[in-house]
Short mmCIF file of C-alpha atoms and ligand atoms in Angstrom, two decimals:
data_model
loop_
_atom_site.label_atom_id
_atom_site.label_comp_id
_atom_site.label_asym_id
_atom_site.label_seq_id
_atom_site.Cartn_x
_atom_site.Cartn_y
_atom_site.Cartn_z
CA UNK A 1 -88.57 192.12 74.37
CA UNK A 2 -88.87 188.40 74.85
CA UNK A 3 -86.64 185.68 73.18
CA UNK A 4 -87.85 185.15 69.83
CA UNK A 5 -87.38 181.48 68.71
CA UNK A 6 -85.05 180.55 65.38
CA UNK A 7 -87.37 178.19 63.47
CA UNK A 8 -90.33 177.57 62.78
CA UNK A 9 -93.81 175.61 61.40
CA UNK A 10 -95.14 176.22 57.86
CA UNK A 11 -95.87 175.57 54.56
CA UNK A 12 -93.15 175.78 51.81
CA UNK A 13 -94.11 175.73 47.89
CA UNK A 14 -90.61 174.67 46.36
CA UNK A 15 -91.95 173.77 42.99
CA UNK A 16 -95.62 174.73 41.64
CA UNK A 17 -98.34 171.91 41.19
CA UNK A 18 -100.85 170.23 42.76
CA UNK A 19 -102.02 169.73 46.95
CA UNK A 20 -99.01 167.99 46.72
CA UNK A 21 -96.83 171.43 46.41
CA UNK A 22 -97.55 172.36 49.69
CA UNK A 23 -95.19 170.92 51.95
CA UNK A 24 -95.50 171.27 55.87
CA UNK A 25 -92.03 172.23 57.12
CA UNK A 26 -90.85 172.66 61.09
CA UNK A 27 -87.50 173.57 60.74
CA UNK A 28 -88.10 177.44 58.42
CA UNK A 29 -86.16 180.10 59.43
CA UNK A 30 -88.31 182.79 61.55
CA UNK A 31 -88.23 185.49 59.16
CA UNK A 32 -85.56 188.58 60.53
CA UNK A 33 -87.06 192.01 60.81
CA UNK A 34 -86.26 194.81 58.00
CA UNK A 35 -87.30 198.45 57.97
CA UNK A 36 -90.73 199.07 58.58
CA UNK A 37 -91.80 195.33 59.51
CA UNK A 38 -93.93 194.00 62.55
CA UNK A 39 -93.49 190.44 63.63
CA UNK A 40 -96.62 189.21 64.16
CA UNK A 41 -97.58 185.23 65.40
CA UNK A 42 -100.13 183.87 63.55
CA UNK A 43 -103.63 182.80 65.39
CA UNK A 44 -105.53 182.09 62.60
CA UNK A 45 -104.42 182.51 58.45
CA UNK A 46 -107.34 183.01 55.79
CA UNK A 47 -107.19 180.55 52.83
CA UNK A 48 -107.91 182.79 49.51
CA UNK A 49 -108.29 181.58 45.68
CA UNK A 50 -105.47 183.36 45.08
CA UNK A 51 -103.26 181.03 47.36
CA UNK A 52 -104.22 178.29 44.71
CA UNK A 53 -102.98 180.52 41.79
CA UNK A 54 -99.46 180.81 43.45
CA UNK A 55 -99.62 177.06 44.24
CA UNK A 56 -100.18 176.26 40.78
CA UNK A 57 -98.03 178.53 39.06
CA UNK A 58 -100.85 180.44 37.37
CA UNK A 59 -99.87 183.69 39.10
CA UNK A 60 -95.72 183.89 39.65
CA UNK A 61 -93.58 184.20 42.94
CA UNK A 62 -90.16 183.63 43.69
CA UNK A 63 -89.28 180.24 44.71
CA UNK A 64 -89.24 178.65 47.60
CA UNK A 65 -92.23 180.40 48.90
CA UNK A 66 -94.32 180.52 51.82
CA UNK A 67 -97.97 181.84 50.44
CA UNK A 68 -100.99 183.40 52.04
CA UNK A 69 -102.18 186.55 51.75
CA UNK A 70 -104.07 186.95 54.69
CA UNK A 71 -103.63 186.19 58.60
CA UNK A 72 -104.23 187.51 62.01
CA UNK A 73 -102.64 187.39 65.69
CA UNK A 74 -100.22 188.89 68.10
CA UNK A 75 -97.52 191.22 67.24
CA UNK A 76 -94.62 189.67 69.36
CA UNK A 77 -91.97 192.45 68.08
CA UNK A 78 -90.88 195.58 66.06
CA UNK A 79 -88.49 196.95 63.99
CA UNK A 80 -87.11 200.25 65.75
CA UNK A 81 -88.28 202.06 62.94
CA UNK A 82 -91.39 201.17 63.70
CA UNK A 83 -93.36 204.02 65.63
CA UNK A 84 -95.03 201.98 68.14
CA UNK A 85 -95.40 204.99 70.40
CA UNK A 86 -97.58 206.77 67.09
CA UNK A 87 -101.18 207.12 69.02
CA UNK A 88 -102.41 206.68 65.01
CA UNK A 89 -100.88 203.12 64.59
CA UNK A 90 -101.21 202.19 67.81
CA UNK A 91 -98.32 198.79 67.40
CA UNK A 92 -97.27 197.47 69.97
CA UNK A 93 -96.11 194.08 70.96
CA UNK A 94 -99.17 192.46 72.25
CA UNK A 95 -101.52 193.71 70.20
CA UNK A 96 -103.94 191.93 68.07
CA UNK A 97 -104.09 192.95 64.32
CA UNK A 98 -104.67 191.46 61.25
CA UNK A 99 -103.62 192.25 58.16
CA UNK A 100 -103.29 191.40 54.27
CA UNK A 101 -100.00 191.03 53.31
CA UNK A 102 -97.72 188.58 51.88
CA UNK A 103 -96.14 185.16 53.87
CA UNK A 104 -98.89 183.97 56.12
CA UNK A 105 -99.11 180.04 55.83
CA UNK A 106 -96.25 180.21 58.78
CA UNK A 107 -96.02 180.38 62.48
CA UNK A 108 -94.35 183.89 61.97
CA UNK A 109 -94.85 186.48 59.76
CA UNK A 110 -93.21 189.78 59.07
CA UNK A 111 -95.49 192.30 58.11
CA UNK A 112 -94.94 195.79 56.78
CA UNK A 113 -95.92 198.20 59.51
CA UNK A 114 -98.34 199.62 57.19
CA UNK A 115 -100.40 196.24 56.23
CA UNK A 116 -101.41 195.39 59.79
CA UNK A 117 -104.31 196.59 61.43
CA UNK A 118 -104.92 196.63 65.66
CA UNK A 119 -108.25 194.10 66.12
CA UNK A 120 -110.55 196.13 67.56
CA UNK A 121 -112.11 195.32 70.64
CA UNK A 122 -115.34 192.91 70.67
CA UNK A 123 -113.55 191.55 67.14
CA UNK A 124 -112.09 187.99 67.48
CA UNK A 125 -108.87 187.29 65.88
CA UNK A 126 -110.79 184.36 64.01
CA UNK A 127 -113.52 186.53 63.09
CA UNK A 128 -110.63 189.15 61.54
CA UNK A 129 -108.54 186.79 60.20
CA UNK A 130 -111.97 185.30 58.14
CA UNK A 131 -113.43 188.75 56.84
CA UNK A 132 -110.50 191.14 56.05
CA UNK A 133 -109.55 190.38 52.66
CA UNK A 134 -112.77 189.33 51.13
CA UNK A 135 -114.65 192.17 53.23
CA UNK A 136 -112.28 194.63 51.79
CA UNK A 137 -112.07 193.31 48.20
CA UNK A 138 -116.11 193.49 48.56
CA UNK A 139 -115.93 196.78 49.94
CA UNK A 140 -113.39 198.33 47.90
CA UNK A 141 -114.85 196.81 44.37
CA UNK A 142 -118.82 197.78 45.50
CA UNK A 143 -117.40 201.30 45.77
CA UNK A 144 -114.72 201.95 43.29
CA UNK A 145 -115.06 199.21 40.61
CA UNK A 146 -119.05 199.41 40.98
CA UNK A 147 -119.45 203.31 41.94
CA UNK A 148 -121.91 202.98 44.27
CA UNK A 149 -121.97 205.85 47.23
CA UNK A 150 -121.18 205.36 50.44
CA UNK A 151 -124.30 204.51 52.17
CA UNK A 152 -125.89 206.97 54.65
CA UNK A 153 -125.86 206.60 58.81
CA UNK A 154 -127.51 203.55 59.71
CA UNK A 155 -131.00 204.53 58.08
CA UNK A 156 -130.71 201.75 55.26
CA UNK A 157 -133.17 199.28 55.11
CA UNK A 158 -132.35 195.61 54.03
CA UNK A 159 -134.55 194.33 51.39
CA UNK A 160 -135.72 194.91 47.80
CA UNK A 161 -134.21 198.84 46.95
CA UNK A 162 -134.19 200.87 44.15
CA UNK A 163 -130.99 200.88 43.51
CA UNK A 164 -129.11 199.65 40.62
CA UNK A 165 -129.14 195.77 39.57
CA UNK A 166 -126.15 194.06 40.61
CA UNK A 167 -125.16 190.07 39.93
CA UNK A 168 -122.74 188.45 41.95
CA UNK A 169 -121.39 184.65 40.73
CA UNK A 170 -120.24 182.11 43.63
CA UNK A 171 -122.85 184.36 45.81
CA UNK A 172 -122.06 181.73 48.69
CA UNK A 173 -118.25 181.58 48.05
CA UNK A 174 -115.88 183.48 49.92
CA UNK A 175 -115.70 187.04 48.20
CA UNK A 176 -118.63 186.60 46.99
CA UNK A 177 -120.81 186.35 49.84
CA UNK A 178 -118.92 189.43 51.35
CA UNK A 179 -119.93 190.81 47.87
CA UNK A 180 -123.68 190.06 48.46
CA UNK A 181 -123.83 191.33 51.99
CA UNK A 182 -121.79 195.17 50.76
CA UNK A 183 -124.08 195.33 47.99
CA UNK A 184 -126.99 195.46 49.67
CA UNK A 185 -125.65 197.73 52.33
CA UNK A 186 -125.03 199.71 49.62
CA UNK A 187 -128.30 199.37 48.35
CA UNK A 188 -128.06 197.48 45.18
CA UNK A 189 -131.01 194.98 44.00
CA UNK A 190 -128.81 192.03 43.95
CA UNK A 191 -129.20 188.41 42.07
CA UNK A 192 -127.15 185.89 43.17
CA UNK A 193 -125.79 182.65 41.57
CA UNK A 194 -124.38 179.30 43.11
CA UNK A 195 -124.44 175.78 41.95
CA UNK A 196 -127.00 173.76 43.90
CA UNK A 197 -129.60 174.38 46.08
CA UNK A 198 -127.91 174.32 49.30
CA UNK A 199 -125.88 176.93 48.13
CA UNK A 200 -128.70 178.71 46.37
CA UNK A 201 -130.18 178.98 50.14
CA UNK A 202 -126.65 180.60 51.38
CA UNK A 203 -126.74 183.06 49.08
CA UNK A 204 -130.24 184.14 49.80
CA UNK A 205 -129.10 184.18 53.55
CA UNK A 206 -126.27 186.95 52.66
CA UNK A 207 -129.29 189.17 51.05
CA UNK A 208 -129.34 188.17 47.78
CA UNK A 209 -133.02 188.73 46.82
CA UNK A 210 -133.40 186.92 43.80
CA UNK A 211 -130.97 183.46 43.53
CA UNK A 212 -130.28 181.36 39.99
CA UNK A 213 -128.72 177.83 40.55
CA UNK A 214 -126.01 177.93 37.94
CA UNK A 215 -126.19 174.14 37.87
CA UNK A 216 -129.65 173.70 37.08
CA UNK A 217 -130.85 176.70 35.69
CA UNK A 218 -129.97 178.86 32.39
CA UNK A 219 -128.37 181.65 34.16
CA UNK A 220 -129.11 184.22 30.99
CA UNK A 221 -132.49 183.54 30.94
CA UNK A 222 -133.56 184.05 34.16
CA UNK A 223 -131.40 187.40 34.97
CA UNK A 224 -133.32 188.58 31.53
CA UNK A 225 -136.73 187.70 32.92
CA UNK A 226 -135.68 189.11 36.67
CA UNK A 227 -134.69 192.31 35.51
CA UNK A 228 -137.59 192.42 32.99
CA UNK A 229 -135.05 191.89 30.23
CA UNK A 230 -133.12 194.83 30.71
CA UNK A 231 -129.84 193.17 32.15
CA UNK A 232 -127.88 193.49 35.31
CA UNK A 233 -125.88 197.13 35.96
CA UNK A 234 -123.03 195.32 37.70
CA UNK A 235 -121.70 192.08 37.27
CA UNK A 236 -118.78 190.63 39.79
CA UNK A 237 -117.71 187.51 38.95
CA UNK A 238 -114.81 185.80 40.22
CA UNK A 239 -115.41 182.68 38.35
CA UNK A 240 -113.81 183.98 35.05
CA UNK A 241 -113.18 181.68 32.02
CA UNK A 242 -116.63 179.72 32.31
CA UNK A 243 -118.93 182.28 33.11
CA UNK A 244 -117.36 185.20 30.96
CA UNK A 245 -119.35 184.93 27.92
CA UNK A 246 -122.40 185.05 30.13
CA UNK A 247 -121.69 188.25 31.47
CA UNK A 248 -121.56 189.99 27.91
CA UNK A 249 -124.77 188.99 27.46
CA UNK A 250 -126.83 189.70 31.15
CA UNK A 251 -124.79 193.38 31.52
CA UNK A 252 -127.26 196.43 30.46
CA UNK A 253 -126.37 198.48 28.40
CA UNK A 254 -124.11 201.09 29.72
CA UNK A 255 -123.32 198.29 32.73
CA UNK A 256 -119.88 197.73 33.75
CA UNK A 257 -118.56 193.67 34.31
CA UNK A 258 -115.99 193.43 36.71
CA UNK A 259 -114.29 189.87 36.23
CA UNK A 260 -112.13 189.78 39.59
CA UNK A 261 -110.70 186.06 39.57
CA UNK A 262 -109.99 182.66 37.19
CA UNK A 263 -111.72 180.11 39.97
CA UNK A 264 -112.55 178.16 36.60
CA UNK A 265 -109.36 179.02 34.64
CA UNK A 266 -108.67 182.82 33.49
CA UNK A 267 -110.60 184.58 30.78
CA UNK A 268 -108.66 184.62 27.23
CA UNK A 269 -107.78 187.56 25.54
CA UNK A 270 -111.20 189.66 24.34
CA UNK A 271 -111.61 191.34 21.61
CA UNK A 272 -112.54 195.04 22.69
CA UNK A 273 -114.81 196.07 19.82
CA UNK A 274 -117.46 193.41 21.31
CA UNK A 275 -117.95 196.44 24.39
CA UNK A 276 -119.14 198.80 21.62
CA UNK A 277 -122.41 197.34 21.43
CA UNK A 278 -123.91 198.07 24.77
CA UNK A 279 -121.03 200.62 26.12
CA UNK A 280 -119.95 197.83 28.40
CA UNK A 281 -117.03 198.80 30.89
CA UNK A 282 -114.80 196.24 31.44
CA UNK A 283 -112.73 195.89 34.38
CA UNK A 284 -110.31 193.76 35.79
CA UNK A 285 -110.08 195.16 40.00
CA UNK A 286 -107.58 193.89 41.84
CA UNK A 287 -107.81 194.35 46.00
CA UNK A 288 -104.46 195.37 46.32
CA UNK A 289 -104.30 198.44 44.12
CA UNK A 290 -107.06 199.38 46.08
CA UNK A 291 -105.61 199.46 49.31
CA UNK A 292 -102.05 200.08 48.17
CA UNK A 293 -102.16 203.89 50.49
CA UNK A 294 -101.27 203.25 53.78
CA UNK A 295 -104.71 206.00 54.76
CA UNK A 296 -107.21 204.02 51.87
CA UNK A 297 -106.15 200.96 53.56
CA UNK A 298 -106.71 202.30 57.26
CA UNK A 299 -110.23 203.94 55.98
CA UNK A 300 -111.47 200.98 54.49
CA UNK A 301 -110.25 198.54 57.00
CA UNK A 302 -112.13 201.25 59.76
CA UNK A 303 -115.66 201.01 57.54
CA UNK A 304 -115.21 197.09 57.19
CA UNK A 305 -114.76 196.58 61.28
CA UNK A 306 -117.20 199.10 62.20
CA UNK A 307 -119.78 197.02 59.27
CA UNK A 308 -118.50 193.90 61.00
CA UNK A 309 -119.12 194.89 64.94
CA UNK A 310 -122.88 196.32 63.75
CA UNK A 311 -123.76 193.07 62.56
CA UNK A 312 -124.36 194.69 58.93
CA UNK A 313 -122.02 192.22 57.61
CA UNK A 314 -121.38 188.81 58.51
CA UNK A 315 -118.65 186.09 58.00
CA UNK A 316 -119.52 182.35 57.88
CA UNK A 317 -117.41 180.08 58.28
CA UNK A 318 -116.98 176.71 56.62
CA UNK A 319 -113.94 175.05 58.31
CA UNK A 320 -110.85 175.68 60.25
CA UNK A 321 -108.01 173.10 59.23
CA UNK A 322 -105.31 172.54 61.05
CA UNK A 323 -102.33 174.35 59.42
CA UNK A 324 -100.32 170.96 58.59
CA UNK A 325 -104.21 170.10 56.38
CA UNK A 326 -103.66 172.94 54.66
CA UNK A 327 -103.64 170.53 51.13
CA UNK A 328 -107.23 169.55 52.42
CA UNK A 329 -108.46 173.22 52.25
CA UNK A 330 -107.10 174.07 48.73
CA UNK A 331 -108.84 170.71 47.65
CA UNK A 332 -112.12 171.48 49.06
CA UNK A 333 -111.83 174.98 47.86
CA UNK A 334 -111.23 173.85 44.39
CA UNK A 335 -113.63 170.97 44.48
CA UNK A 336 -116.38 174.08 44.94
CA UNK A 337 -117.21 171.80 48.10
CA UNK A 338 -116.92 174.57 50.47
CA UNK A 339 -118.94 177.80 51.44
CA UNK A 340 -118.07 181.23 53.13
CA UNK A 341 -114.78 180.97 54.27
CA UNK A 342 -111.78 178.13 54.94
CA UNK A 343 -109.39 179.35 57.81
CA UNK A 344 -105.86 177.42 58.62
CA UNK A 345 -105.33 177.64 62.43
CA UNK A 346 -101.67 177.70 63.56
P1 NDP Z 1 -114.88 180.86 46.68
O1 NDP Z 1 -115.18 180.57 48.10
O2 NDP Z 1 -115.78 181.78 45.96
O3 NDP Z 1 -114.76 179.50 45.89
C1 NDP Z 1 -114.81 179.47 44.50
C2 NDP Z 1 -116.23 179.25 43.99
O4 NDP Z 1 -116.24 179.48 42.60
C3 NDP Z 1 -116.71 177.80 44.14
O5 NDP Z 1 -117.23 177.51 45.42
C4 NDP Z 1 -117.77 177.72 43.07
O6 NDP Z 1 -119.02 178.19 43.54
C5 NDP Z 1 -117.27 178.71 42.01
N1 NDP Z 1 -116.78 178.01 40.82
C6 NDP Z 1 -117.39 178.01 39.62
N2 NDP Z 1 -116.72 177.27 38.76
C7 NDP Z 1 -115.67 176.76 39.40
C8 NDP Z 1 -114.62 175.89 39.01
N3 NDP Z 1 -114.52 175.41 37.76
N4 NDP Z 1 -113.70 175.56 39.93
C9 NDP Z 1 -113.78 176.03 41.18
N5 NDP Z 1 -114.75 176.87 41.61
C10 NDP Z 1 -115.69 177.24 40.72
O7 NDP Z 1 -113.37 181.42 46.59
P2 NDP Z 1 -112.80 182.84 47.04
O8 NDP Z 1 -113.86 183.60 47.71
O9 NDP Z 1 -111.51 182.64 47.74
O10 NDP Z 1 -112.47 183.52 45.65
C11 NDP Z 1 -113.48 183.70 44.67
C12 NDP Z 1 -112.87 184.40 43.48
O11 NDP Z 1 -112.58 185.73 43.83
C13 NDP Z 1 -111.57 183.77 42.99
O12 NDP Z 1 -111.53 183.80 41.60
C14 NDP Z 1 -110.52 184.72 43.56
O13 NDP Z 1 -109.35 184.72 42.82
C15 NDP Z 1 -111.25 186.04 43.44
N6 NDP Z 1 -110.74 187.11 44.30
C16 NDP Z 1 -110.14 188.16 43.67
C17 NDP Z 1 -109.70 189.23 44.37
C18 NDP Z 1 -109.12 190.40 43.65
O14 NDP Z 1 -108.59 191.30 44.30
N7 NDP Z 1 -109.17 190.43 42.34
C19 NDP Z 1 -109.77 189.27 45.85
C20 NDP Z 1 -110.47 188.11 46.41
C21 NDP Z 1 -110.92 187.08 45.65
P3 NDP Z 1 -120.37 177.62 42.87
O15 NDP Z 1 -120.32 176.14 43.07
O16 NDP Z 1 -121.46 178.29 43.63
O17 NDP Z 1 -120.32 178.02 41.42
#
């Protein structure tokens, strides 16, 4: 096993706030291996919404705390317990994985054994680092928040389908244009929203085949008039608090609105007898309790490479910051000035 070094590069959040919160450190502690745990060397970390909430204090961690959810790289050592010789986790040092976990915005990580996932082959550790969290929230909501089947071989044909109506918000965000992409894998007729018209264009690029410009256009109206007034099956929106009310409104009856994130502010408190009306389902899916099996998260992780290496689902991405910028990145994310997805590289 090689030397492993004492300290290390990353960013520390001693007290919640602003950019300002995130302070660039170069003297942390390289975490110490316990039961279970990989140490894996960053490449490249993902920057998620959620990274914001823990910044911010909205969503509550243990302080001082090094965030991100969300990296990949090189394994550079194992706990014994570890069963690197296990031809079904194949973890070794040297290997390339990625993996959704906890501690990422760091040189080192340690990762529970069962988090991290080998790269395969033709991959890039920038292109897993970008798609693995959003590609399995999209994957995992799209078939267990939304229902929809697992689609068929490779006979599916992009385009216009006849399956159900599905609306995705921020459809040139992060999650959502994963979202936009599984959904139509999946077969879903699926309108997309962004503010502005750049954006607008974005999400028609994931597959989105009908696009409202939340900025300039009166989103209710025009899902009514695209879906011939009937409403929208599905709705996944991430932006919460702003576009909530909206949702009540565009879901068909019988439809199910999955509200998956607070990008402007969480939703307050609703008042459940307003569901009664159409039969709405409301849901509130989180990624993690989706993946929280060590052989769900393997499966899905499996579908979302092999989706990935076929060129069924892309990532774009908007910027790679240095990991010292990483105050840049929330900004931009925040400022809704960014598209696809933000990557820190270490
Ligand atoms: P995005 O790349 O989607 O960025 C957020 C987007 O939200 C903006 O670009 C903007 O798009 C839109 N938005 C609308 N109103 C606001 C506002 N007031 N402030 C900021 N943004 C706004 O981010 P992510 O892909 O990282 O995350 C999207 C959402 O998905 C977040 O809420 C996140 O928490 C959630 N999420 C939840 C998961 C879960 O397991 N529950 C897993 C992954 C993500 P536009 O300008 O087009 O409106």
């Amino acid at each position: 096993m090689m030397s492993l070094p004492k300290t290390m590069s990353g960013i520390l959040i001693e007290e919640t706030g602003g950019v300002e919160a995130l302070q660039w450190k170069t003297d942390l502690p390289v975490p110490e291996l316990k039961e279970g745990e990989i140490l894996v060397r960053n490449e490249f970390v993902g920057v998620n919404y959620i990274d914001t909430y823990f910044r911010t204090g909205l969503y509550r961690a243990p302080l001082p705390l090094v965030t991100g959810k969300e990296a990949a790289g090189v394994i550079i050592a194992l706990h014994p317990s570890v069963p690197s010789s296990d031809p079904t986790t194949p973890l070794k040092e040297g290997v390339r994985v990625a993996y959704v976990a906890d501690h990422a915005y760091a040189e080192y990580t340690a990762v529970p054994a069962t988090c991290a996932s080998p790269i395969p082959e033709g991959l890039s550790t920038e292109t897993a680092a970008a798609s693995l969290l959003q590609g399995l929230t999209a994957l995992t909501f799209v078939r267990e928040a939304a229902g929809l089947a697992r689609p068929r071989g490779t006979t599916h044909q992009l385009g216009v389908s006849e399956g159900p109506w599905a609306l995705v918000h921020a459809a040139a965000g992060g999650a959502g244009s994963m979202l936009v992409q599984m959904l139509v894998v999946h077969g879903a007729k699926v309108i997309g929203t962004a503010g502005g018209k750049e954006k607008c264009e974005i999400a028609r690029r994931n597959g989105a085949q009908w696009v409202v410009d939340s900025k300039a256009e009166d989103v209710v109206a025009r899902v009514k008039e695209i879906t011939g007034g009937r409403g929208v099956d599905v709705i996944f929106d991430g932006v919460g608090k702003a576009t909530f009310e909206a949702d009540l409104e565009m879901v068909a009856r019988k439809g199910t609105v999955a509200v998956f994130g607070n990008a402007s502010g969480p939703v307050p408190p609703v008042d459940v007898l307003r569901l009664g009306a159409k039969n709405i389902k409301l849901m509130r899916p989180v990624l993690f309790s989706y993946i929280a099996i060590k052989e769900e998260r393997d499966a899905y992780t499996k579908e979302l490479f092999e989706l990935l290496l076929a060129g069924k689902v892309n990532v774009k991405i908007h910027h790679v910051y240095p990991l010292k910028e990483v105050g840049s990145a929330h900004t931009d994310l925040e400022g809704r000035k960014t598209t696809g997805k933000l990557l820190l590289k270490i």
